[in-house]
């Protein structure tokens, strides 16, 4: 089985943790990769700032969040958002949204709608993500034109009743 994970982005907090993105292509960086067609599932390792954190931890987390956002912007990816519970991970004391779905412009052109639902967690400390992508074909306008002369046809009313 091929490993499609990509370690990319600046290290969180000046060298502590990397962000991981799963999807094509295999490589070390997303920037400048025109062949990204796959939706990316991302586990964000940056830590949000909370009031109970020490000053150094809060500053490190703030830098990590900025680095993470820069990586997403530089990669040209879009966050798909979500439906359901706001958090994707919990250790029963702390709840965080660590997992998210990002997609490329090519993905957006291929699918009209991408929805992400956070499902209830059962066996893991992470909520599973259900990704629904729909593609609707452009409808060709009908070339049917009603001709008023059809009303004069002797079988007109019978044809209407049958159809």
Coordinates of C-alpha atoms in Angstrom, one line a residue:
X1 CA 0.0 0.0 0.0
X2 CA 1.4 3.4 -1.0
X3 CA 1.9 6.0 1.7
X4 CA 0.4 9.3 0.5
X5 CA 1.2 11.3 3.6
X6 CA 3.0 14.6 3.1
X7 CA 4.9 16.3 5.9
X8 CA 4.9 20.0 5.2
X9 CA 4.7 23.4 6.6
X10 CA 6.9 25.2 9.0
X11 CA 7.6 23.4 12.3
X12 CA 5.1 24.4 15.0
X13 CA 6.6 26.5 17.8
X14 CA 10.1 26.8 16.2
X15 CA 10.8 23.1 15.7
X16 CA 8.4 21.0 17.8
X17 CA 5.8 19.4 15.6
X18 CA 5.0 19.1 11.9
X19 CA 1.7 19.2 10.2
X20 CA 0.6 16.2 8.1
X21 CA -1.5 16.2 5.0
X22 CA -2.7 13.1 3.4
X23 CA -3.3 12.9 -0.3
X24 CA -1.6 13.1 -3.7
X25 CA 1.2 13.8 -4.6
X26 CA 3.8 12.0 -2.4
X27 CA 6.4 14.5 -1.5
X28 CA 7.7 16.9 1.1
X29 CA 6.0 20.1 0.1
X30 CA 2.6 21.1 -1.3
X31 CA 3.6 24.5 -2.6
X32 CA 3.9 24.5 -6.4
X33 CA 2.4 21.0 -6.8
X34 CA -0.1 21.4 -9.7
X35 CA -1.2 17.8 -9.5
X36 CA -3.0 18.0 -6.2
X37 CA -6.4 16.5 -7.2
X38 CA -7.2 14.7 -4.0
X39 CA -8.9 16.1 -1.0
X40 CA -6.6 16.4 2.0
X41 CA -7.3 15.2 5.5
X42 CA -5.3 17.2 7.9
X43 CA -4.6 16.7 11.6
X44 CA -3.6 20.0 12.9
X45 CA -0.9 19.7 15.5
X46 CA -0.9 23.4 16.6
X47 CA -2.4 24.1 20.0
X48 CA -5.0 26.8 20.5
X49 CA -4.2 29.4 23.2
X50 CA -6.1 28.9 26.4
X51 CA -6.0 31.0 29.6
X52 CA -4.5 28.2 31.7
X53 CA -1.4 27.9 29.5
X54 CA 1.9 29.4 30.5
X55 CA 3.1 32.5 28.6
X56 CA 5.7 30.5 26.6
X57 CA 3.2 27.8 25.7
X58 CA 0.7 30.4 24.5
X59 CA 3.3 32.2 22.4
X60 CA 4.5 29.0 20.9
X61 CA 0.9 28.0 20.1
X62 CA 0.2 31.4 18.5
X63 CA 3.3 31.0 16.3
X64 CA 2.3 27.5 15.4
X65 CA -1.2 28.6 14.4
X66 CA 0.2 31.4 12.2
X67 CA 2.7 28.9 10.6
X68 CA -0.2 26.5 10.0
X69 CA -2.4 29.2 8.4
X70 CA 0.6 30.3 6.3
X71 CA 1.1 26.7 5.1
X72 CA -2.6 26.4 4.1
X73 CA -2.6 29.8 2.3
X74 CA 0.7 29.0 0.5
X75 CA -0.6 25.7 -0.6
X76 CA -3.8 27.2 -2.1
X77 CA -6.0 24.9 -0.1
X78 CA -9.5 25.7 1.2
X79 CA -11.0 24.5 4.5
X80 CA -14.2 22.5 3.8
X81 CA -15.7 23.5 7.1
X82 CA -17.9 21.0 8.9
X83 CA -21.3 20.0 10.3
X84 CA -21.9 18.5 13.7
X85 CA -19.9 18.7 16.9
X86 CA -17.3 21.4 16.8
X87 CA -14.5 19.2 18.2
X88 CA -12.8 16.2 16.6
X89 CA -10.6 15.0 19.4
X90 CA -11.0 14.6 23.1
X91 CA -9.2 12.9 26.0
X92 CA -12.3 13.3 28.1
X93 CA -10.9 16.5 29.8
X94 CA -9.9 18.6 26.8
X95 CA -11.8 18.9 23.5
X96 CA -10.2 20.3 20.4
X97 CA -10.8 20.5 16.6
X98 CA -7.6 18.9 15.5
X99 CA -8.8 17.2 12.3
X100 CA -10.1 19.0 9.2
X101 CA -10.5 18.6 5.5
X102 CA -8.8 20.8 3.0
X103 CA -9.2 20.7 -0.7
X104 CA -7.5 22.1 -3.8
X105 CA -9.0 24.3 -6.6
X106 CA -9.0 21.3 -8.9
X107 CA -11.1 19.4 -6.3
X108 CA -13.5 22.4 -6.2
X109 CA -13.8 22.4 -10.0
X110 CA -14.5 18.6 -10.0
X111 CA -17.1 18.6 -7.2
X112 CA -19.8 21.3 -6.8
X113 CA -20.2 20.6 -3.1
X114 CA -18.0 19.1 -0.4
X115 CA -19.5 18.6 3.0
X116 CA -17.7 17.2 6.1
X117 CA -19.7 15.8 9.0
X118 CA -18.1 15.0 12.4
X119 CA -19.6 11.7 13.3
X120 CA -19.9 10.4 16.9
X121 CA -16.7 8.8 18.2
X122 CA -16.8 5.2 19.3
X123 CA -13.4 3.5 19.7
X124 CA -10.9 6.3 19.1
X125 CA -10.2 9.6 20.8
X126 CA -10.9 11.2 17.3
X127 CA -14.3 11.6 15.8
X128 CA -14.5 10.1 12.3
X129 CA -15.0 12.5 9.5
X130 CA -17.6 11.7 6.8
X131 CA -16.8 13.4 3.5
X132 CA -19.6 13.9 1.0
X133 CA -18.7 15.3 -2.4
X134 CA -21.3 15.8 -5.1
X135 CA -20.9 16.6 -8.7
X136 CA -23.9 17.8 -10.7
X137 CA -23.6 18.0 -14.5
X138 CA -24.5 21.2 -16.2
X139 CA -27.9 20.8 -17.6
X140 CA -28.4 21.6 -21.2
X141 CA -31.4 23.8 -21.7
X142 CA -34.3 22.1 -23.5
X143 CA -34.8 23.0 -27.1
X144 CA -38.5 22.3 -26.9
X145 CA -40.6 25.2 -28.2
X146 CA -44.4 25.1 -28.1
X147 CA -46.0 25.9 -31.5
X148 CA -49.4 27.4 -31.2
X149 CA -50.5 25.7 -34.5
X150 CA -50.5 22.4 -32.6
X151 CA -53.7 23.5 -30.9
X152 CA -55.4 23.2 -34.2
X153 CA -54.4 19.6 -34.8
X154 CA -57.5 17.3 -34.5
X155 CA -55.7 14.9 -32.0
X156 CA -54.2 17.6 -29.9
X157 CA -56.4 17.2 -26.8
X158 CA -56.1 13.4 -26.9
X159 CA -52.3 13.6 -27.1
X160 CA -52.2 15.9 -24.0
X161 CA -54.4 13.4 -22.1
X162 CA -52.1 10.5 -23.0
X163 CA -48.9 12.3 -22.0

